PDB file of N, CA and C in Angstrom:
ATOM      1  N   MET A   1      -6.211 -24.250   6.682  1.00 47.00           N
ATOM      2  CA  MET A   1      -5.554 -22.891   6.717  1.00 47.00           C
ATOM      3  C   MET A   1      -5.791 -22.330   5.219  1.00 47.00           C
ATOM      4  N   GLY A   2      -6.183 -20.837   5.615  1.00 60.00           N
ATOM      5  CA  GLY A   2      -6.586 -19.803   4.442  1.00 60.00           C
ATOM      6  C   GLY A   2      -5.361 -19.743   3.268  1.00 60.00           C
ATOM      7  N   LYS A   3      -5.619 -18.555   2.770  1.00 78.00           N
ATOM      8  CA  LYS A   3      -4.721 -18.380   1.905  1.00 78.00           C
ATOM      9  C   LYS A   3      -3.593 -17.727   2.527  1.00 78.00           C
ATOM     10  N   VAL A   4      -2.318 -17.358   2.253  1.00 86.00           N
ATOM     11  CA  VAL A   4      -1.454 -16.712   2.902  1.00 86.00           C
ATOM     12  C   VAL A   4      -1.698 -15.575   2.464  1.00 86.00           C
ATOM     13  N   LYS A   5      -1.091 -14.288   3.401  1.00 93.00           N
ATOM     14  CA  LYS A   5      -1.106 -13.172   3.048  1.00 93.00           C
ATOM     15  C   LYS A   5       0.211 -12.404   3.664  1.00 93.00           C
ATOM     16  N   ILE A   6       0.593 -11.781   2.615  1.00 94.00           N
ATOM     17  CA  ILE A   6       2.028 -10.953   2.873  1.00 94.00           C
ATOM     18  C   ILE A   6       2.102  -9.778   3.025  1.00 94.00           C
ATOM     19  N   ALA A   7       2.407  -8.957   3.772  1.00 93.00           N
ATOM     20  CA  ALA A   7       2.461  -7.341   3.895  1.00 93.00           C
ATOM     21  C   ALA A   7       3.946  -6.979   3.669  1.00 93.00           C
ATOM     22  N   ILE A   8       3.670  -6.029   2.882  1.00 92.00           N
ATOM     23  CA  ILE A   8       5.225  -5.513   2.555  1.00 92.00           C
ATOM     24  C   ILE A   8       5.247  -3.922   2.919  1.00 92.00           C
ATOM     25  N   ALA A   9       5.793  -3.376   3.896  1.00 90.00           N
ATOM     26  CA  ALA A   9       5.660  -2.453   4.198  1.00 90.00           C
ATOM     27  C   ALA A   9       7.135  -1.220   4.368  1.00 90.00           C
ATOM     28  N   GLY A  10       7.832  -1.158   2.934  1.00 82.00           N
ATOM     29  CA  GLY A  10       9.205  -0.763   3.049  1.00 82.00           C
ATOM     30  C   GLY A  10       9.180   0.838   2.900  1.00 82.00           C
ATOM     31  N   PRO A  11       9.928   1.625   2.738  1.00 78.00           N
ATOM     32  CA  PRO A  11       9.904   2.803   2.639  1.00 78.00           C
ATOM     33  C   PRO A  11      10.417   2.954   0.932  1.00 78.00           C
ATOM     34  N   GLY A  12       9.739   4.008   0.149  1.00 75.00           N
ATOM     35  CA  GLY A  12      10.360   3.862  -1.272  1.00 75.00           C
ATOM     36  C   GLY A  12      11.754   3.881  -1.593  1.00 75.00           C
ATOM     37  N   ARG A  13      12.053   3.357  -2.334  1.00 76.00           N
ATOM     38  CA  ARG A  13      13.153   2.999  -3.285  1.00 76.00           C
ATOM     39  C   ARG A  13      13.931   1.832  -2.170  1.00 76.00           C
ATOM     40  N   SER A  14      13.411   0.982  -1.735  1.00 80.00           N
ATOM     41  CA  SER A  14      13.837  -0.068  -1.125  1.00 80.00           C
ATOM     42  C   SER A  14      13.510  -1.499  -1.488  1.00 80.00           C
ATOM     43  N   GLY A  15      13.056  -1.426  -2.740  1.00 83.00           N
ATOM     44  CA  GLY A  15      12.948  -2.500  -3.651  1.00 83.00           C
ATOM     45  C   GLY A  15      11.464  -3.296  -3.191  1.00 83.00           C
ATOM     46  N   THR A  16      10.582  -2.930  -2.559  1.00 87.00           N
ATOM     47  CA  THR A  16       9.144  -3.412  -2.325  1.00 87.00           C
ATOM     48  C   THR A  16       8.410  -3.722  -3.673  1.00 87.00           C
ATOM     49  N   SER A  17       8.673  -2.785  -4.683  1.00 87.00           N
ATOM     50  CA  SER A  17       7.734  -3.004  -5.948  1.00 87.00           C
ATOM     51  C   SER A  17       8.420  -4.375  -6.580  1.00 87.00           C
ATOM     52  N   LEU A  18       9.498  -4.495  -6.450  1.00 88.00           N
ATOM     53  CA  LEU A  18      10.186  -5.649  -7.137  1.00 88.00           C
ATOM     54  C   LEU A  18      10.012  -6.919  -6.209  1.00 88.00           C
ATOM     55  N   LEU A  19       9.762  -6.614  -4.894  1.00 91.00           N
ATOM     56  CA  LEU A  19       9.406  -7.916  -4.275  1.00 91.00           C
ATOM     57  C   LEU A  19       7.848  -8.207  -4.700  1.00 91.00           C
ATOM     58  N   VAL A  20       7.203  -7.376  -4.659  1.00 91.00           N
ATOM     59  CA  VAL A  20       5.770  -7.500  -5.482  1.00 91.00           C
ATOM     60  C   VAL A  20       5.827  -8.438  -6.267  1.00 91.00           C
ATOM     61  N   GLN A  21       6.463  -8.050  -7.474  1.00 90.00           N
ATOM     62  CA  GLN A  21       7.094  -8.465  -8.791  1.00 90.00           C
ATOM     63  C   GLN A  21       7.326  -9.899  -8.535  1.00 90.00           C
ATOM     64  N   LEU A  22       8.036 -10.253  -7.849  1.00 94.00           N
ATOM     65  CA  LEU A  22       8.896 -11.331  -7.899  1.00 94.00           C
ATOM     66  C   LEU A  22       7.798 -12.360  -6.906  1.00 94.00           C
ATOM     67  N   PHE A  23       7.068 -12.190  -6.020  1.00 95.00           N
ATOM     68  CA  PHE A  23       5.586 -12.924  -5.511  1.00 95.00           C
ATOM     69  C   PHE A  23       5.064 -13.274  -6.518  1.00 95.00           C
ATOM     70  N   GLY A  24       4.630 -12.096  -7.557  1.00 94.00           N
ATOM     71  CA  GLY A  24       3.718 -12.525  -8.575  1.00 94.00           C
ATOM     72  C   GLY A  24       4.198 -13.446  -9.537  1.00 94.00           C
ATOM     73  N   HIS A  25       5.765 -13.636  -9.780  1.00 94.00           N
ATOM     74  CA  HIS A  25       6.296 -14.630 -10.675  1.00 94.00           C
ATOM     75  C   HIS A  25       6.239 -16.017  -9.903  1.00 94.00           C
ATOM     76  N   TRP A  26       5.986 -15.799  -8.911  1.00 95.00           N
ATOM     77  CA  TRP A  26       6.060 -17.359  -8.199  1.00 95.00           C
ATOM     78  C   TRP A  26       4.762 -17.813  -7.731  1.00 95.00           C
ATOM     79  N   GLY A  27       3.835 -17.074  -8.200  1.00 95.00           N
ATOM     80  CA  GLY A  27       2.279 -17.573  -8.536  1.00 95.00           C
ATOM     81  C   GLY A  27       1.271 -16.862  -7.345  1.00 95.00           C
ATOM     82  N   PHE A  28       1.847 -15.951  -6.653  1.00 95.00           N
ATOM     83  CA  PHE A  28       1.082 -15.570  -5.481  1.00 95.00           C
ATOM     84  C   PHE A  28       0.144 -14.242  -6.506  1.00 95.00           C
ATOM     85  N   HIS A  29      -0.955 -14.416  -5.906  1.00 93.00           N
ATOM     86  CA  HIS A  29      -1.978 -13.239  -6.467  1.00 93.00           C
ATOM     87  C   HIS A  29      -1.506 -11.879  -5.888  1.00 93.00           C
ATOM     88  N   VAL A  30      -0.997 -10.965  -6.765  1.00 92.00           N
ATOM     89  CA  VAL A  30      -0.450  -9.605  -6.588  1.00 92.00           C
ATOM     90  C   VAL A  30      -1.083  -8.515  -7.644  1.00 92.00           C
ATOM     91  N   PRO A  31      -1.221  -7.141  -7.159  1.00 89.00           N
ATOM     92  CA  PRO A  31      -1.987  -6.609  -7.932  1.00 89.00           C
ATOM     93  C   PRO A  31      -0.998  -6.177  -9.018  1.00 89.00           C
ATOM     94  N   SER A  32      -1.561  -5.587 -10.299  1.00 84.00           N
ATOM     95  CA  SER A  32      -0.860  -5.558 -11.348  1.00 84.00           C
ATOM     96  C   SER A  32      -0.853  -3.809 -11.775  1.00 84.00           C
ATOM     97  N   GLU A  33      -1.557  -3.214 -10.784  1.00 79.00           N
ATOM     98  CA  GLU A  33      -1.631  -1.796 -11.149  1.00 79.00           C
ATOM     99  C   GLU A  33      -2.025  -1.245  -9.891  1.00 79.00           C
ATOM    100  N   PRO A  34      -1.747   0.042  -9.564  1.00 64.00           N
ATOM    101  CA  PRO A  34      -1.243   1.012 -10.537  1.00 64.00           C
ATOM    102  C   PRO A  34       0.301   0.864 -10.538  1.00 64.00           C
ATOM    103  N   TRP A  35       0.870   1.025 -11.605  1.00 67.00           N
ATOM    104  CA  TRP A  35       2.545   0.847 -11.867  1.00 67.00           C
ATOM    105  C   TRP A  35       2.737   2.271 -12.581  1.00 67.00           C
ATOM    106  N   HIS A  36       3.778   3.010 -11.885  1.00 65.00           N
ATOM    107  CA  HIS A  36       4.211   4.274 -12.570  1.00 65.00           C
ATOM    108  C   HIS A  36       5.287   3.933 -13.118  1.00 65.00           C
ATOM    109  N   GLN A  37       5.242   3.727 -14.337  1.00 64.00           N
ATOM    110  CA  GLN A  37       6.565   3.384 -15.220  1.00 64.00           C
ATOM    111  C   GLN A  37       7.894   4.481 -14.941  1.00 64.00           C
ATOM    112  N   GLU A  38       7.430   6.006 -14.968  1.00 60.00           N
ATOM    113  CA  GLU A  38       8.406   7.086 -14.606  1.00 60.00           C
ATOM    114  C   GLU A  38       9.396   6.812 -13.131  1.00 60.00           C
ATOM    115  N   ALA A  39       8.473   6.185 -12.509  1.00 55.00           N
ATOM    116  CA  ALA A  39       9.197   6.345 -10.906  1.00 55.00           C
ATOM    117  C   ALA A  39       9.658   4.854 -11.085  1.00 55.00           C
ATOM    118  N   GLN A  40       9.097   3.827 -11.773  1.00 58.00           N
ATOM    119  CA  GLN A  40       9.716   2.293 -11.493  1.00 58.00           C
ATOM    120  C   GLN A  40       9.016   1.609 -10.320  1.00 58.00           C
ATOM    121  N   ALA A  41       7.912   2.408 -10.027  1.00 67.00           N
ATOM    122  CA  ALA A  41       7.212   1.742  -8.538  1.00 67.00           C
ATOM    123  C   ALA A  41       5.547   1.545  -8.705  1.00 67.00           C
ATOM    124  N   GLY A  42       5.215   1.257  -8.173  1.00 69.00           N
ATOM    125  CA  GLY A  42       3.760   1.342  -7.668  1.00 69.00           C
ATOM    126  C   GLY A  42       3.043  -0.373  -7.052  1.00 69.00           C
ATOM    127  N   LEU A  43       1.862  -0.764  -7.551  1.00 83.00           N
ATOM    128  CA  LEU A  43       1.528  -2.183  -7.036  1.00 83.00           C
ATOM    129  C   LEU A  43       1.186  -1.843  -5.728  1.00 83.00           C
ATOM    130  N   GLU A  44       0.548  -0.700  -5.214  1.00 84.00           N
ATOM    131  CA  GLU A  44       0.325  -0.670  -3.719  1.00 84.00           C
ATOM    132  C   GLU A  44      -1.182  -0.767  -3.781  1.00 84.00           C
ATOM    133  N   VAL A  45      -1.257  -1.567  -2.339  1.00 86.00           N
ATOM    134  CA  VAL A  45      -2.583  -1.719  -1.527  1.00 86.00           C
ATOM    135  C   VAL A  45      -2.745  -1.401  -0.125  1.00 86.00           C
ATOM    136  N   ARG A  46      -3.472  -0.661   0.622  1.00 87.00           N
ATOM    137  CA  ARG A  46      -3.319  -0.388   1.665  1.00 87.00           C
ATOM    138  C   ARG A  46      -3.593  -1.732   2.614  1.00 87.00           C
ATOM    139  N   LEU A  47      -2.719  -1.712   3.600  1.00 87.00           N
ATOM    140  CA  LEU A  47      -2.783  -2.945   4.122  1.00 87.00           C
ATOM    141  C   LEU A  47      -3.961  -3.113   5.211  1.00 87.00           C
ATOM    142  N   GLY A  48      -4.433  -4.365   4.909  1.00 84.00           N
ATOM    143  CA  GLY A  48      -5.416  -4.537   5.935  1.00 84.00           C
ATOM    144  C   GLY A  48      -7.234  -3.957   5.180  1.00 84.00           C
ATOM    145  N   SER A  49      -6.918  -3.477   3.838  1.00 87.00           N
ATOM    146  CA  SER A  49      -8.007  -3.097   3.322  1.00 87.00           C
ATOM    147  C   SER A  49      -9.058  -4.386   2.725  1.00 87.00           C
ATOM    148  N   ASN A  50      -8.943  -5.400   2.931  1.00 86.00           N
ATOM    149  CA  ASN A  50      -9.786  -6.906   2.467  1.00 86.00           C
ATOM    150  C   ASN A  50      -9.752  -6.903   1.259  1.00 86.00           C
ATOM    151  N   SER A  51      -8.319  -6.144   0.460  1.00 89.00           N
ATOM    152  CA  SER A  51      -8.357  -6.619  -0.662  1.00 89.00           C
ATOM    153  C   SER A  51      -8.072  -8.241  -1.187  1.00 89.00           C
ATOM    154  N   PRO A  52      -8.379  -8.494  -2.366  1.00 92.00           N
ATOM    155  CA  PRO A  52      -8.255  -9.655  -2.788  1.00 92.00           C
ATOM    156  C   PRO A  52      -6.901 -10.656  -2.974  1.00 92.00           C
ATOM    157  N   TYR A  53      -5.725  -9.538  -2.749  1.00 93.00           N
ATOM    158  CA  TYR A  53      -4.594  -9.951  -3.296  1.00 93.00           C
ATOM    159  C   TYR A  53      -3.534 -10.725  -1.897  1.00 93.00           C
ATOM    160  N   GLU A  54      -3.007 -11.617  -2.245  1.00 94.00           N
ATOM    161  CA  GLU A  54      -2.230 -12.497  -1.495  1.00 94.00           C
ATOM    162  C   GLU A  54      -1.012 -11.676  -0.615  1.00 94.00           C
ATOM    163  N   VAL A  55      -0.459 -10.417  -1.641  1.00 92.00           N
ATOM    164  CA  VAL A  55       0.505  -9.766  -1.333  1.00 92.00           C
ATOM    165  C   VAL A  55       0.143  -8.563  -1.427  1.00 92.00           C
ATOM    166  N   GLU A  56       0.061  -7.588  -0.166  1.00 91.00           N
ATOM    167  CA  GLU A  56      -0.137  -6.062  -0.136  1.00 91.00           C
ATOM    168  C   GLU A  56       1.118  -5.306   0.275  1.00 91.00           C
ATOM    169  N   LYS A  57       1.183  -4.069  -0.494  1.00 90.00           N
ATOM    170  CA  LYS A  57       2.181  -3.478  -0.264  1.00 90.00           C
ATOM    171  C   LYS A  57       1.870  -1.884  -0.214  1.00 90.00           C
ATOM    172  N   ASP A  58       2.543  -1.337   0.986  1.00 89.00           N
ATOM    173  CA  ASP A  58       2.086   0.091   1.450  1.00 89.00           C
ATOM    174  C   ASP A  58       3.272   0.861   2.145  1.00 89.00           C
ATOM    175  N   PRO A  59       4.036   1.641   1.241  1.00 85.00           N
ATOM    176  CA  PRO A  59       5.107   2.129   1.786  1.00 85.00           C
ATOM    177  C   PRO A  59       4.891   3.095   2.906  1.00 85.00           C
ATOM    178  N   PHE A  60       3.653   3.627   3.231  1.00 86.00           N
ATOM    179  CA  PHE A  60       2.652   4.358   4.023  1.00 86.00           C
ATOM    180  C   PHE A  60       2.310   3.753   5.292  1.00 86.00           C
ATOM    181  N   ALA A  61       2.545   2.417   5.302  1.00 87.00           N
ATOM    182  CA  ALA A  61       1.992   1.735   6.332  1.00 87.00           C
ATOM    183  C   ALA A  61       2.417   2.218   7.799  1.00 87.00           C
ATOM    184  N   TYR A  62       3.588   2.727   7.911  1.00 82.00           N
ATOM    185  CA  TYR A  62       3.878   3.227   9.187  1.00 82.00           C
ATOM    186  C   TYR A  62       3.200   4.124   9.927  1.00 82.00           C
ATOM    187  N   GLU A  63       2.424   4.945   8.722  1.00 85.00           N
ATOM    188  CA  GLU A  63       1.319   5.676   9.356  1.00 85.00           C
ATOM    189  C   GLU A  63       0.323   5.294   9.852  1.00 85.00           C
ATOM    190  N   TYR A  64      -0.032   3.983   9.889  1.00 88.00           N
ATOM    191  CA  TYR A  64      -1.524   3.449  10.252  1.00 88.00           C
ATOM    192  C   TYR A  64      -1.432   2.109  10.490  1.00 88.00           C
ATOM    193  N   PHE A  65      -0.339   1.475  10.654  1.00 86.00           N
ATOM    194  CA  PHE A  65      -0.380  -0.094  10.732  1.00 86.00           C
ATOM    195  C   PHE A  65      -0.827  -0.186  12.490  1.00 86.00           C
ATOM    196  N   ASP A  66      -0.141   0.648  13.325  1.00 88.00           N
ATOM    197  CA  ASP A  66      -0.611   0.491  14.471  1.00 88.00           C
ATOM    198  C   ASP A  66      -1.955   0.829  14.984  1.00 88.00           C
ATOM    199  N   ARG A  67      -2.955   1.036  13.996  1.00 91.00           N
ATOM    200  CA  ARG A  67      -4.351   1.698  14.290  1.00 91.00           C
ATOM    201  C   ARG A  67      -5.007   0.661  13.933  1.00 91.00           C
ATOM    202  N   LEU A  68      -4.656  -0.455  12.971  1.00 90.00           N
ATOM    203  CA  LEU A  68      -5.408  -1.495  12.339  1.00 90.00           C
ATOM    204  C   LEU A  68      -5.913  -2.281  13.766  1.00 90.00           C
ATOM    205  N   PRO A  69      -6.965  -2.864  13.490  1.00 91.00           N
ATOM    206  CA  PRO A  69      -7.698  -3.781  14.199  1.00 91.00           C
ATOM    207  C   PRO A  69      -6.829  -5.152  14.424  1.00 91.00           C
ATOM    208  N   LEU A  70      -6.792  -5.877  15.170  1.00 92.00           N
ATOM    209  CA  LEU A  70      -5.986  -7.159  15.452  1.00 92.00           C
ATOM    210  C   LEU A  70      -6.356  -8.038  14.392  1.00 92.00           C
ATOM    211  N   GLU A  71      -7.665  -8.208  14.315  1.00 90.00           N
ATOM    212  CA  GLU A  71      -8.014  -9.316  13.251  1.00 90.00           C
ATOM    213  C   GLU A  71      -7.747  -9.053  11.943  1.00 90.00           C
ATOM    214  N   ARG A  72      -7.345  -7.765  11.557  1.00 88.00           N
ATOM    215  CA  ARG A  72      -6.738  -7.272  10.211  1.00 88.00           C
ATOM    216  C   ARG A  72      -5.091  -7.444  10.334  1.00 88.00           C
ATOM    217  N   ILE A  73      -4.648  -7.555  11.385  1.00 90.00           N
ATOM    218  CA  ILE A  73      -3.435  -7.585  11.187  1.00 90.00           C
ATOM    219  C   ILE A  73      -2.986  -9.086  11.420  1.00 90.00           C
ATOM    220  N   ALA A  74      -3.996  -9.715  11.778  1.00 91.00           N
ATOM    221  CA  ALA A  74      -3.623 -11.405  12.086  1.00 91.00           C
ATOM    222  C   ALA A  74      -3.691 -11.984  10.739  1.00 91.00           C
ATOM    223  N   GLU A  75      -4.334 -11.207   9.798  1.00 90.00           N
ATOM    224  CA  GLU A  75      -4.356 -12.034   8.719  1.00 90.00           C
ATOM    225  C   GLU A  75      -3.129 -12.063   7.911  1.00 90.00           C
ATOM    226  N   PHE A  76      -2.405 -11.389   8.233  1.00 92.00           N
ATOM    227  CA  PHE A  76      -1.191 -11.433   7.528  1.00 92.00           C
ATOM    228  C   PHE A  76      -0.197 -12.596   8.361  1.00 92.00           C
ATOM    229  N   ARG A  77       0.306 -13.416   7.329  1.00 93.00           N
ATOM    230  CA  ARG A  77       1.196 -14.476   7.943  1.00 93.00           C
ATOM    231  C   ARG A  77       2.865 -13.999   8.069  1.00 93.00           C
ATOM    232  N   VAL A  78       3.075 -12.894   7.239  1.00 92.00           N
ATOM    233  CA  VAL A  78       4.357 -12.321   7.126  1.00 92.00           C
ATOM    234  C   VAL A  78       4.441 -11.010   6.966  1.00 92.00           C
ATOM    235  N   LEU A  79       5.176  -9.972   7.517  1.00 91.00           N
ATOM    236  CA  LEU A  79       5.412  -8.664   7.240  1.00 91.00           C
ATOM    237  C   LEU A  79       6.857  -8.457   6.953  1.00 91.00           C
ATOM    238  N   ILE A  80       6.965  -8.009   5.671  1.00 91.00           N
ATOM    239  CA  ILE A  80       8.702  -7.655   5.240  1.00 91.00           C
ATOM    240  C   ILE A  80       8.474  -6.461   5.087  1.00 91.00           C
ATOM    241  N   VAL A  81       9.736  -5.746   5.838  1.00 87.00           N
ATOM    242  CA  VAL A  81       9.829  -4.329   5.808  1.00 87.00           C
ATOM    243  C   VAL A  81      11.539  -3.846   5.200  1.00 87.00           C
ATOM    244  N   PRO A  82      11.543  -3.765   4.003  1.00 83.00           N
ATOM    245  CA  PRO A  82      12.853  -3.751   3.533  1.00 83.00           C
ATOM    246  C   PRO A  82      13.402  -2.263   4.170  1.00 83.00           C
ATOM    247  N   ILE A  83      14.812  -2.162   4.616  1.00 78.00           N
ATOM    248  CA  ILE A  83      15.224  -0.814   4.615  1.00 78.00           C
ATOM    249  C   ILE A  83      16.248  -0.231   3.947  1.00 78.00           C
ATOM    250  N   ARG A  84      16.286   0.880   3.533  1.00 69.00           N
ATOM    251  CA  ARG A  84      17.351   1.412   2.731  1.00 69.00           C
ATOM    252  C   ARG A  84      17.795   2.600   3.320  1.00 69.00           C
ATOM    253  N   SER A  85      19.141   2.950   3.449  1.00 71.00           N
ATOM    254  CA  SER A  85      19.220   4.290   3.992  1.00 71.00           C
ATOM    255  C   SER A  85      19.091   5.496   2.822  1.00 71.00           C
ATOM    256  N   ARG A  86      18.535   6.608   3.634  1.00 71.00           N
ATOM    257  CA  ARG A  86      18.277   7.467   2.913  1.00 71.00           C
ATOM    258  C   ARG A  86      19.072   8.297   1.586  1.00 71.00           C
ATOM    259  N   ARG A  87      20.381   7.966   2.106  1.00 77.00           N
ATOM    260  CA  ARG A  87      21.509   8.450   1.114  1.00 77.00           C
ATOM    261  C   ARG A  87      21.391   7.342  -0.254  1.00 77.00           C
ATOM    262  N   ASP A  88      21.331   6.161  -0.188  1.00 73.00           N
ATOM    263  CA  ASP A  88      21.001   5.658  -1.192  1.00 73.00           C
ATOM    264  C   ASP A  88      19.905   5.849  -1.746  1.00 73.00           C
ATOM    265  N   ALA A  89      18.701   5.791  -1.056  1.00 70.00           N
ATOM    266  CA  ALA A  89      17.517   6.125  -1.769  1.00 70.00           C
ATOM    267  C   ALA A  89      17.483   7.291  -2.548  1.00 70.00           C
ATOM    268  N   VAL A  90      18.184   8.063  -2.257  1.00 73.00           N
ATOM    269  CA  VAL A  90      18.293   9.667  -2.894  1.00 73.00           C
ATOM    270  C   VAL A  90      19.220   9.462  -4.511  1.00 73.00           C
ATOM    271  N   ILE A  91      20.131   8.500  -3.828  1.00 78.00           N
ATOM    272  CA  ILE A  91      21.006   8.245  -5.186  1.00 78.00           C
ATOM    273  C   ILE A  91      20.230   7.109  -6.189  1.00 78.00           C
ATOM    274  N   SER A  92      19.301   6.368  -5.807  1.00 74.00           N
ATOM    275  CA  SER A  92      18.765   5.381  -6.671  1.00 74.00           C
ATOM    276  C   SER A  92      17.745   6.433  -7.356  1.00 74.00           C
ATOM    277  N   ARG A  93      16.953   7.280  -6.834  1.00 71.00           N
ATOM    278  CA  ARG A  93      16.149   8.238  -7.430  1.00 71.00           C
ATOM    279  C   ARG A  93      17.122   9.247  -8.568  1.00 71.00           C
ATOM    280  N   SER A  94      17.985   9.601  -7.855  1.00 78.00           N
ATOM    281  CA  SER A  94      18.862  10.451  -8.537  1.00 78.00           C
ATOM    282  C   SER A  94      19.219   9.882 -10.127  1.00 78.00           C
ATOM    283  N   VAL A  95      19.836   8.521 -10.238  1.00 77.00           N
ATOM    284  CA  VAL A  95      19.948   7.590 -11.150  1.00 77.00           C
ATOM    285  C   VAL A  95      18.643   7.399 -12.098  1.00 77.00           C
ATOM    286  N   GLN A  96      17.805   7.158 -11.688  1.00 73.00           N
ATOM    287  CA  GLN A  96      16.466   7.209 -12.223  1.00 73.00           C
ATOM    288  C   GLN A  96      16.192   7.907 -13.271  1.00 73.00           C
ATOM    289  N   GLU A  97      16.273   9.358 -12.754  1.00 76.00           N
ATOM    290  CA  GLU A  97      15.880  10.886 -13.258  1.00 76.00           C
ATOM    291  C   GLU A  97      16.779  10.901 -14.300  1.00 76.00           C
ATOM    292  N   ARG A  98      18.357  10.460 -14.140  1.00 78.00           N
ATOM    293  CA  ARG A  98      19.364  10.615 -15.067  1.00 78.00           C
ATOM    294  C   ARG A  98      19.250   9.981 -16.611  1.00 78.00           C
ATOM    295  N   LEU A  99      18.765   8.605 -15.835  1.00 77.00           N
ATOM    296  CA  LEU A  99      18.576   7.504 -17.166  1.00 77.00           C
ATOM    297  C   LEU A  99      17.176   8.235 -18.036  1.00 77.00           C
ATOM    298  N   LYS A 100      16.481   8.632 -17.297  1.00 73.00           N
ATOM    299  CA  LYS A 100      15.118   9.205 -18.147  1.00 73.00           C
ATOM    300  C   LYS A 100      15.622  10.249 -19.066  1.00 73.00           C
ATOM    301  N   ARG A 101      16.479  11.453 -18.860  1.00 78.00           N
ATOM    302  CA  ARG A 101      16.887  12.347 -19.040  1.00 78.00           C
ATOM    303  C   ARG A 101      17.683  12.358 -20.279  1.00 78.00           C
ATOM    304  N   ILE A 102      18.387  11.154 -20.332  1.00 80.00           N
ATOM    305  CA  ILE A 102      19.373  10.598 -21.792  1.00 80.00           C
ATOM    306  C   ILE A 102      18.943   9.631 -22.391  1.00 80.00           C
ATOM    307  N   GLY A 103      17.732   9.001 -22.238  1.00 74.00           N
ATOM    308  CA  GLY A 103      16.867   8.318 -22.669  1.00 74.00           C
ATOM    309  C   GLY A 103      17.295   6.748 -22.682  1.00 74.00           C
ATOM    310  N   GLY A 104      18.004   6.258 -21.353  1.00 58.00           N
ATOM    311  CA  GLY A 104      18.467   4.994 -21.254  1.00 58.00           C
ATOM    312  C   GLY A 104      17.845   4.383 -19.935  1.00 58.00           C
ATOM    313  N   GLU A 105      16.262   4.789 -20.079  1.00 53.00           N
ATOM    314  CA  GLU A 105      15.494   4.008 -18.974  1.00 53.00           C
ATOM    315  C   GLU A 105      15.317   2.756 -19.041  1.00 53.00           C
ATOM    316  N   ARG A 106      15.735   1.780 -18.376  1.00 53.00           N
ATOM    317  CA  ARG A 106      15.664   0.282 -18.559  1.00 53.00           C
ATOM    318  C   ARG A 106      14.163  -0.308 -18.162  1.00 53.00           C
ATOM    319  N   THR A 107      13.606  -0.927 -19.359  1.00 51.00           N
ATOM    320  CA  THR A 107      12.271  -1.698 -18.948  1.00 51.00           C
ATOM    321  C   THR A 107      12.587  -2.946 -19.421  1.00 51.00           C
ATOM    322  N   ASP A 108      13.557  -3.579 -19.260  1.00 47.00           N
ATOM    323  CA  ASP A 108      13.615  -5.121 -19.518  1.00 47.00           C
ATOM    324  C   ASP A 108      13.974  -6.025 -18.538  1.00 47.00           C
ATOM    325  N   TYR A 109      13.410  -5.608 -17.261  1.00 42.00           N
ATOM    326  CA  TYR A 109      13.316  -6.206 -15.870  1.00 42.00           C
ATOM    327  C   TYR A 109      13.009  -7.616 -16.249  1.00 42.00           C
ATOM    328  N   TRP A 110      11.746  -7.963 -16.888  1.00 39.00           N
ATOM    329  CA  TRP A 110      11.713  -9.267 -17.033  1.00 39.00           C
ATOM    330  C   TRP A 110      11.345  -9.671 -18.288  1.00 39.00           C
TER     331      TRP A 110
END
């Protein structure tokens, strides 16, 4: 059996970046950039792009996943799609913006 490939394809503010970081801490090979500190998000790789990573995350995968060749889809052993309500996502983004304005941005996650 080859290396395990995991796809993460959830919408913004649903915890996808946190999942990538967790998998990285658990020993999986994950992207380390680009990371957008202001948005507290990033670590994205287009799914099926033949990347060297074991974990690939793309919040826009819904736009093209159905057009990936079956052999590319078959590379993934797991597909994780976190779901979050739009309302909660907007509140999360608003909190991030407010924290930034008052200088309370939290950067001590790890």
